[in-house]
PDB file of C-alpha atoms in Angstrom:
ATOM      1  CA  UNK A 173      87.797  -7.337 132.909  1.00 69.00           C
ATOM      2  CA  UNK A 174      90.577  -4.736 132.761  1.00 65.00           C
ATOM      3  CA  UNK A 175      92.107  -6.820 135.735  1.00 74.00           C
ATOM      4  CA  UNK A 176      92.155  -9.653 133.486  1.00 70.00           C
ATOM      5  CA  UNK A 177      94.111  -7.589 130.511  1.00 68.00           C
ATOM      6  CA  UNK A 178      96.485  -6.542 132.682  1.00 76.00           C
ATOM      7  CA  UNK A 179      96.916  -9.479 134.352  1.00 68.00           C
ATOM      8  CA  UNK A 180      97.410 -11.565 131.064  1.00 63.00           C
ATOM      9  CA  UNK A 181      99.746  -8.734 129.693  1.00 67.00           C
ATOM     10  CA  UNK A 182     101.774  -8.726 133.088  1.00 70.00           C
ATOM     11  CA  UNK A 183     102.356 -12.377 131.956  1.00 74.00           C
ATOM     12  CA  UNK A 184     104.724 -11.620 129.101  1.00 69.00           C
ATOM     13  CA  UNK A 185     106.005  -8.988 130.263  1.00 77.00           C
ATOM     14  CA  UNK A 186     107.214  -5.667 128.382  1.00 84.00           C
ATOM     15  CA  UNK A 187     107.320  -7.020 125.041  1.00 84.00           C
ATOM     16  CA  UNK A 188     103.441  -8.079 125.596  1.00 86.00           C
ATOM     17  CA  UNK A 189     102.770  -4.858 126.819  1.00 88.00           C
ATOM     18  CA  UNK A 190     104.383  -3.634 123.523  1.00 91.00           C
ATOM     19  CA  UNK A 191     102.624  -6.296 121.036  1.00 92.00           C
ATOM     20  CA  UNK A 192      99.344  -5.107 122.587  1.00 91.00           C
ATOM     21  CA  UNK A 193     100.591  -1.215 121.730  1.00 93.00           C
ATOM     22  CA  UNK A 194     101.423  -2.343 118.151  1.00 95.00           C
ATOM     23  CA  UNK A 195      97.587  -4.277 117.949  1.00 94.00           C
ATOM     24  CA  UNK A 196      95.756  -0.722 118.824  1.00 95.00           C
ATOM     25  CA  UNK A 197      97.731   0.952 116.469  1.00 96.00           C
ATOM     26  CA  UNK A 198      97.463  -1.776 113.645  1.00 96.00           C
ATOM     27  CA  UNK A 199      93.398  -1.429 114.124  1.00 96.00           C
ATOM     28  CA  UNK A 200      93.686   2.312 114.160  1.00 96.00           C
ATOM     29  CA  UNK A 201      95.551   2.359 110.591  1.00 96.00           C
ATOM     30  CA  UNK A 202      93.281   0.053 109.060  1.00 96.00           C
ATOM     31  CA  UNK A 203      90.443   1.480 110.082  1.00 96.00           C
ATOM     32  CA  UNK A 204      91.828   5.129 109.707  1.00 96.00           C
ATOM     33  CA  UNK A 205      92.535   3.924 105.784  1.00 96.00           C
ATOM     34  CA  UNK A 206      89.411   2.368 105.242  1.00 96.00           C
ATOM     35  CA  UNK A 207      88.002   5.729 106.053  1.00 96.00           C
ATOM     36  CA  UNK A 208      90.589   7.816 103.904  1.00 95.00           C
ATOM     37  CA  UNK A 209      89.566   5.767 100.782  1.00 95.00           C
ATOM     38  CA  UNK A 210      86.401   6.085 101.093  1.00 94.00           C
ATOM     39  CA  UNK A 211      86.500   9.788 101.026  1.00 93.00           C
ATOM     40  CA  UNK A 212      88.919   9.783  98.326  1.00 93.00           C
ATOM     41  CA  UNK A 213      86.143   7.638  96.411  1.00 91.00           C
ATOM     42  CA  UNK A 214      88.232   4.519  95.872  1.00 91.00           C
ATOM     43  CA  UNK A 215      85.872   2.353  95.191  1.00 91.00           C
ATOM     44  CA  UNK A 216      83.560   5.516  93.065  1.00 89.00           C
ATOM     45  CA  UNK A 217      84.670   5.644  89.261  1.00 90.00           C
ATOM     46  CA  UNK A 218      81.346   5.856  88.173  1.00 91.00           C
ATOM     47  CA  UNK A 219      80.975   9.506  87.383  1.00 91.00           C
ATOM     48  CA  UNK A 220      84.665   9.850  86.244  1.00 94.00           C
ATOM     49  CA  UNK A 221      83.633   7.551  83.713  1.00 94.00           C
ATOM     50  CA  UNK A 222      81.231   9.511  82.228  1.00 93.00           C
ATOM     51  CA  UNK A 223      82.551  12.712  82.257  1.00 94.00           C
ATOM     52  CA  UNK A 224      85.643  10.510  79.828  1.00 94.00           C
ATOM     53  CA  UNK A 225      82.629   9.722  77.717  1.00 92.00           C
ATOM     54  CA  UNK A 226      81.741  13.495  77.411  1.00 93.00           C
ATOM     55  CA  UNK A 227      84.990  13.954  76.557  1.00 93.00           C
ATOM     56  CA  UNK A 228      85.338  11.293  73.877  1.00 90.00           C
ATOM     57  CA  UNK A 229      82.443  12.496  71.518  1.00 90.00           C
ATOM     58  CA  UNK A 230      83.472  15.962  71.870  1.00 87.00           C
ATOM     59  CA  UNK A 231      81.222  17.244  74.826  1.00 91.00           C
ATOM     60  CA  UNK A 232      84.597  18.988  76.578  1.00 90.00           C
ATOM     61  CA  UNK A 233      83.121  21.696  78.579  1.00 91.00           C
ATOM     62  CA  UNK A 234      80.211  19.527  79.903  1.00 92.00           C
ATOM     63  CA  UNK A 235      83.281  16.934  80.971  1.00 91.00           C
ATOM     64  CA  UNK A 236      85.260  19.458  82.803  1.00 92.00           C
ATOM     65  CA  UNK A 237      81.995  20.593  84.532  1.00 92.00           C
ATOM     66  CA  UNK A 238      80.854  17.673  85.998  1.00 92.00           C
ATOM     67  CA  UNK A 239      84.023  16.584  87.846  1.00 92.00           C
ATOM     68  CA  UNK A 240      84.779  20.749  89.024  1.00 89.00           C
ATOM     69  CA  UNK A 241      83.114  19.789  92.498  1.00 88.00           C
ATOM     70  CA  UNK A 242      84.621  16.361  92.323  1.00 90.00           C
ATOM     71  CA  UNK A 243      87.318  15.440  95.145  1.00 89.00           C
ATOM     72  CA  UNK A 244      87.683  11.759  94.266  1.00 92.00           C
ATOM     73  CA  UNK A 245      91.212  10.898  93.471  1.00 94.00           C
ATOM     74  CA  UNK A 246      89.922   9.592  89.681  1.00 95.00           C
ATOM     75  CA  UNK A 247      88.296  13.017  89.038  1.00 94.00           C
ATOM     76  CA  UNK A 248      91.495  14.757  90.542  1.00 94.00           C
ATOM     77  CA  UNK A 249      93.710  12.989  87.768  1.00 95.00           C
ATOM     78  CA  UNK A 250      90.732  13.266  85.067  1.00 95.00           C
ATOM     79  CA  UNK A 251      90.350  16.762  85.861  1.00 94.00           C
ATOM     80  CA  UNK A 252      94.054  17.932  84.951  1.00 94.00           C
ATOM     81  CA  UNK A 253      94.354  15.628  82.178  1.00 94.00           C
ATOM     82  CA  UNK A 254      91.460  17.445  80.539  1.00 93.00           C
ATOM     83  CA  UNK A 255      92.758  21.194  81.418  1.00 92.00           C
ATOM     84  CA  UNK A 256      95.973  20.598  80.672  1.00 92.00           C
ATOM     85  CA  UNK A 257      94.704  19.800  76.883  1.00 90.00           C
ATOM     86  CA  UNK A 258      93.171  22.891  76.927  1.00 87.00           C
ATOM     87  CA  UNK A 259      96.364  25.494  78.017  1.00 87.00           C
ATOM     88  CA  UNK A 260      99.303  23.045  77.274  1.00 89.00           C
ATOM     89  CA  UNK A 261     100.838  21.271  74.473  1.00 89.00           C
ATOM     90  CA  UNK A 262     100.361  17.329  73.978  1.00 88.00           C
ATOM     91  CA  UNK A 263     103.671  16.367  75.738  1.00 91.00           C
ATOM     92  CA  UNK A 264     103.788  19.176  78.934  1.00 92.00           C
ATOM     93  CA  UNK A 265     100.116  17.549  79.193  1.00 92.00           C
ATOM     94  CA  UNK A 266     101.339  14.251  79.742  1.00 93.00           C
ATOM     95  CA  UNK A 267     103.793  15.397  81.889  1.00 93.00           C
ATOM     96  CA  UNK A 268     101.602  17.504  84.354  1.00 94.00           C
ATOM     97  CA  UNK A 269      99.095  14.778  84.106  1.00 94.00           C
ATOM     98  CA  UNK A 270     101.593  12.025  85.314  1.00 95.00           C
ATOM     99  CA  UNK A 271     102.432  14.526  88.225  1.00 96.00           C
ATOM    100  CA  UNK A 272      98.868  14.870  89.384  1.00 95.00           C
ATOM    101  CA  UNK A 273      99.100  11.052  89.268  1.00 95.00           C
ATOM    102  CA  UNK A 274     101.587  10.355  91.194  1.00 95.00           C
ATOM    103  CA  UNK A 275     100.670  12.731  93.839  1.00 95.00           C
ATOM    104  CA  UNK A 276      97.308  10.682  94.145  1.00 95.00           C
ATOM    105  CA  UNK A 277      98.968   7.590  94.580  1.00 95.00           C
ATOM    106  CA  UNK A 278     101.307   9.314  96.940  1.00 94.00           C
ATOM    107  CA  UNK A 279      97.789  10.106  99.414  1.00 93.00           C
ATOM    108  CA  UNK A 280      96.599   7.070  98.537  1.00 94.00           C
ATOM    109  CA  UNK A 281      99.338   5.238  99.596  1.00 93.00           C
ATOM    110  CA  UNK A 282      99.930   7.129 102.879  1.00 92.00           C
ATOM    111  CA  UNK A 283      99.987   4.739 106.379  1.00 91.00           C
ATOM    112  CA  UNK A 284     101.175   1.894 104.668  1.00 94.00           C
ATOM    113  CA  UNK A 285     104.823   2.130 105.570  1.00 94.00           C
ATOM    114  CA  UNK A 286     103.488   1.820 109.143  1.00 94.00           C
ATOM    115  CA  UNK A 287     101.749  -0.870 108.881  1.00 95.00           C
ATOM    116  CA  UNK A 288     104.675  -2.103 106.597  1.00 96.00           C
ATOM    117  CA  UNK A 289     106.763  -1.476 109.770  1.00 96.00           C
ATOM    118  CA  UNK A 290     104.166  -3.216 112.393  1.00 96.00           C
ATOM    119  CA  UNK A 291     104.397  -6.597 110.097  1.00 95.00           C
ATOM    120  CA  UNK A 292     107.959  -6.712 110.599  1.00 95.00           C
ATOM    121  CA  UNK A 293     108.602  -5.895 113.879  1.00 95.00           C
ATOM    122  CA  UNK A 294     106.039  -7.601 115.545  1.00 94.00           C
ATOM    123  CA  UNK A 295     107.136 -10.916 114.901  1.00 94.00           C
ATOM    124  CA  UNK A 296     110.682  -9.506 115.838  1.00 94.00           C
ATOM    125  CA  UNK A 297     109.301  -7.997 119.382  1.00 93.00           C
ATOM    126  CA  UNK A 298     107.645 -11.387 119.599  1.00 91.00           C
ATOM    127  CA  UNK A 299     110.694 -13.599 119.411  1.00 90.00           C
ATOM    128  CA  UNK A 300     112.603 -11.111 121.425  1.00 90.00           C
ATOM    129  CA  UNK A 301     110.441 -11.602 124.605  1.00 86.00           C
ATOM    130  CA  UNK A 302     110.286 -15.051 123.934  1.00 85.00           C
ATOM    131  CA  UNK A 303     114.295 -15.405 124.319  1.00 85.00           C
ATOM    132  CA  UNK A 304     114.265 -13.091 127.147  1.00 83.00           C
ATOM    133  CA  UNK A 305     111.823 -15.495 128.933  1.00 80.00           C
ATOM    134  CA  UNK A 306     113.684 -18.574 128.195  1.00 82.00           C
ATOM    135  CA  UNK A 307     116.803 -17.276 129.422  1.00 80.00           C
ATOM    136  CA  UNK A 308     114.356 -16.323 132.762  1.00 77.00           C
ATOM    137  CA  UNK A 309     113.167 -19.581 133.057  1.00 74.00           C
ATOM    138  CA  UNK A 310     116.700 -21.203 132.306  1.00 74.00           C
ATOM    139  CA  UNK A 311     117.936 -19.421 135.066  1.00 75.00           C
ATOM    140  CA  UNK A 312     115.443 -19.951 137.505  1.00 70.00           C
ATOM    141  CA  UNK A 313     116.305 -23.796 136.475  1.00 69.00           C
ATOM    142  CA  UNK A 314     120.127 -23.521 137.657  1.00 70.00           C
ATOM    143  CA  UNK A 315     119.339 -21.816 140.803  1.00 68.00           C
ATOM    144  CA  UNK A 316     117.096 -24.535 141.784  1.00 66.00           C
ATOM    145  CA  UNK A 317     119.214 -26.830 140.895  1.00 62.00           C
ATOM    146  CA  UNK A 318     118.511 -30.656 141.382  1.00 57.00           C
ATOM    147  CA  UNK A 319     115.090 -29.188 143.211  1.00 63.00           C
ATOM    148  CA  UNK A 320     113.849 -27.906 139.724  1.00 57.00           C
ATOM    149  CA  UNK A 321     110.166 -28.388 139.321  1.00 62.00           C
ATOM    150  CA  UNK A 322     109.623 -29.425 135.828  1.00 63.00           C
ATOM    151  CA  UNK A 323     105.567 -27.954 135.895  1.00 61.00           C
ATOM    152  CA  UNK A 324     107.300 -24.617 137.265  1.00 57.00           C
ATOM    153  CA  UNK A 325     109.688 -24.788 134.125  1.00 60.00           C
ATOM    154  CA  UNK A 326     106.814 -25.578 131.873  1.00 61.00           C
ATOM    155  CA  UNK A 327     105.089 -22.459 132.975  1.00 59.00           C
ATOM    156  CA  UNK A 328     107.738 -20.072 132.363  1.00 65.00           C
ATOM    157  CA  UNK A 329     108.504 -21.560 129.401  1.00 74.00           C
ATOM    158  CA  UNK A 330     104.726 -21.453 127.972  1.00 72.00           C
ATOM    159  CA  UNK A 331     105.015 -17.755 128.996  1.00 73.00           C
ATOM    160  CA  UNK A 332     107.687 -17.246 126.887  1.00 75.00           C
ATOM    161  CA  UNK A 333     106.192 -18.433 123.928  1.00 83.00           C
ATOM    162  CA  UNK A 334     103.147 -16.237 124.596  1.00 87.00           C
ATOM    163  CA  UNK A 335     104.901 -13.308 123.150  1.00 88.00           C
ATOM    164  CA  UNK A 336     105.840 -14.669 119.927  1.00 90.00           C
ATOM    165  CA  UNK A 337     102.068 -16.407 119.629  1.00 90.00           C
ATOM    166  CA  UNK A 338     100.961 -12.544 120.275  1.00 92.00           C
ATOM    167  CA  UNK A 339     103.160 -11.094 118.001  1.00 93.00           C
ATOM    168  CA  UNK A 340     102.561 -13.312 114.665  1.00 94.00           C
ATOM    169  CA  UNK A 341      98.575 -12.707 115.614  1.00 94.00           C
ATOM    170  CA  UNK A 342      99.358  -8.876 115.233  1.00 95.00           C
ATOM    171  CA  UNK A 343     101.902  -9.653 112.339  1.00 96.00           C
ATOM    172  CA  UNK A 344      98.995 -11.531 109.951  1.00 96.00           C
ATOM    173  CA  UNK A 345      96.411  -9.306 110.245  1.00 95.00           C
ATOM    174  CA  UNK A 346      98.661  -6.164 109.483  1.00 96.00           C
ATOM    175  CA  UNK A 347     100.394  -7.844 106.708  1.00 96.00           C
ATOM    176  CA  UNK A 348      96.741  -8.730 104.855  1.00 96.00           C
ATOM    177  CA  UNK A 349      95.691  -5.541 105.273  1.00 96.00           C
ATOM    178  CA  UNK A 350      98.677  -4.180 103.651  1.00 96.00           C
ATOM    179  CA  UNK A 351      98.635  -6.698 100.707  1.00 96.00           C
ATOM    180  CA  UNK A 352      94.960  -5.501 100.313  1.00 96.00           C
ATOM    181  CA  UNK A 353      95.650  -2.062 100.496  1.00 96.00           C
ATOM    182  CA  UNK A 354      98.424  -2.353  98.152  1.00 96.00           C
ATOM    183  CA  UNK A 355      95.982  -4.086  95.638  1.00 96.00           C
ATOM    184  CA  UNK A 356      93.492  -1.022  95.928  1.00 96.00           C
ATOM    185  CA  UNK A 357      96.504   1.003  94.931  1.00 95.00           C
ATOM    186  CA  UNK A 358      97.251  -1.141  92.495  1.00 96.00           C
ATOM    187  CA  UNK A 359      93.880  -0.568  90.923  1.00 96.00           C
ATOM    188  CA  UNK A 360      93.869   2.668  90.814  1.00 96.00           C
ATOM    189  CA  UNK A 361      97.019   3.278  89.353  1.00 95.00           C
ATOM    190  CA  UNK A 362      95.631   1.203  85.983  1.00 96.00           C
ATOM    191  CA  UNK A 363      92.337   3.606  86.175  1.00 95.00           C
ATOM    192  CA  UNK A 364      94.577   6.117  86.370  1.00 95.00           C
ATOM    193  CA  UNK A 365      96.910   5.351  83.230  1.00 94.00           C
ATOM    194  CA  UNK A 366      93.574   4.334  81.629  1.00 94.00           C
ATOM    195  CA  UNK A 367      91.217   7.188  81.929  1.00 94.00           C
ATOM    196  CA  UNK A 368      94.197   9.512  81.213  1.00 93.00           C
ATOM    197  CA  UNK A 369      95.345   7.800  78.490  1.00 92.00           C
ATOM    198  CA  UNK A 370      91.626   7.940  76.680  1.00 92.00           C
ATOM    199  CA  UNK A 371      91.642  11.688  77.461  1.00 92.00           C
ATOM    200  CA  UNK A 372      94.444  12.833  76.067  1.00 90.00           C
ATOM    201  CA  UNK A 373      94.213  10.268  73.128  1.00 86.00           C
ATOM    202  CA  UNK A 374      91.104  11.999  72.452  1.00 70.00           C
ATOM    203  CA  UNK A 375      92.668  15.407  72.646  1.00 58.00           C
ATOM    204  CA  UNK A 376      95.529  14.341  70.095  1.00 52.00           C
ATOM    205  CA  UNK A 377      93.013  13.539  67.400  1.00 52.00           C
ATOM    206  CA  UNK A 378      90.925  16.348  67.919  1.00 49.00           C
TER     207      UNK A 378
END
């Protein structure tokens, strides 16, 4: 079997060697994120949204204590919004809260320039090969001259084209996966703003 792979890769040469370098890491990232989220409860808003509920009828010291062991990136925001209405005035608490913000987004947000990167290039890496192979097979056609074997030209072309068939397969997949991703932080940049805003609207009227 890994005969097989390395014949295939062999085929197109270094820039399918390449492609297939770009495909492992593409997999890694996505899974690697998939796991990151997770622990940074993503998709968990459940008990950040009760401990704003706390908060709203007045229950502030119950609200603070049930996200203190929290590590979700909600809680994180939640959490500083809530202490910085206790120790700072309405606009530093604003500000400091819209720093904790950002610097969730900013982890949330990590390993997407990569696979920003892989969507680009691989497509780019693909063609590349491709062109180096045509001018191959051209080549091979004007040394033959008026011998040329049309099925022999066929077959370097069709290996050509295997790089840039290899690198749009890597390209789609990475570029979904980014467009997902990017929807995720999309999502929890509006939590963000939202839960915040309900805290320290809360603390303004109190």
């Amino acid at each position: 079997m890994l005969t097989q792979i390395t014949d295939f890769l062999n085929i197109g040469g270094p820039a399918l060697w390449l492609i297939a370098g770009l495909s492992v890491i593409t997999l890694g990232l996505i899974l690697w994120k998939l796991w990151r989220l997770s622990l940074m409860g993503a998709w968990r808003k459940g008990a950040t949204e009760a401990a704003v509920g706390q908060w709203q009828i007045g229950q502030y010291d119950n609200a603070i204590a049930s996200l203190r062991n929290r590590t979700g990136l909600r809680a994180r925001v939640v959490r500083a919004a809530m202490q910085a209405c206790r120790t700072l005035s309405p606009e530093d608490a604003r500000d400091e809260t819209s720093r904790v913000a950002r610097g969730a987004l900013m982890d949330a947000g990590s390993g997407l320039r990569a696979l920003d990167l892989i969507a680009t290039i691989a497509p780019l890496v693909g063609l590349l090969g491709t062109v180096l192979g045509m001018i191959e097979a051209f080549q091979a056609l004007q040394d033959s001259g008026a011998r040329a074997d049309p099925s022999a030209l066929a077959g370097g072309i069709w290996e050509a084209l295997l790089t840039t068939a290899a690198g749009m397969a890597v390209a789609i997949p990475a570029s979904m996966a980014l467009s997902w991703f990017d929807s995720i932080n999309d999502r929890l940049a509006h939590d963000f703003d939202d839960l915040a805003t309900r805290v320290l609207t809360k603390a303004k009227q109190g």
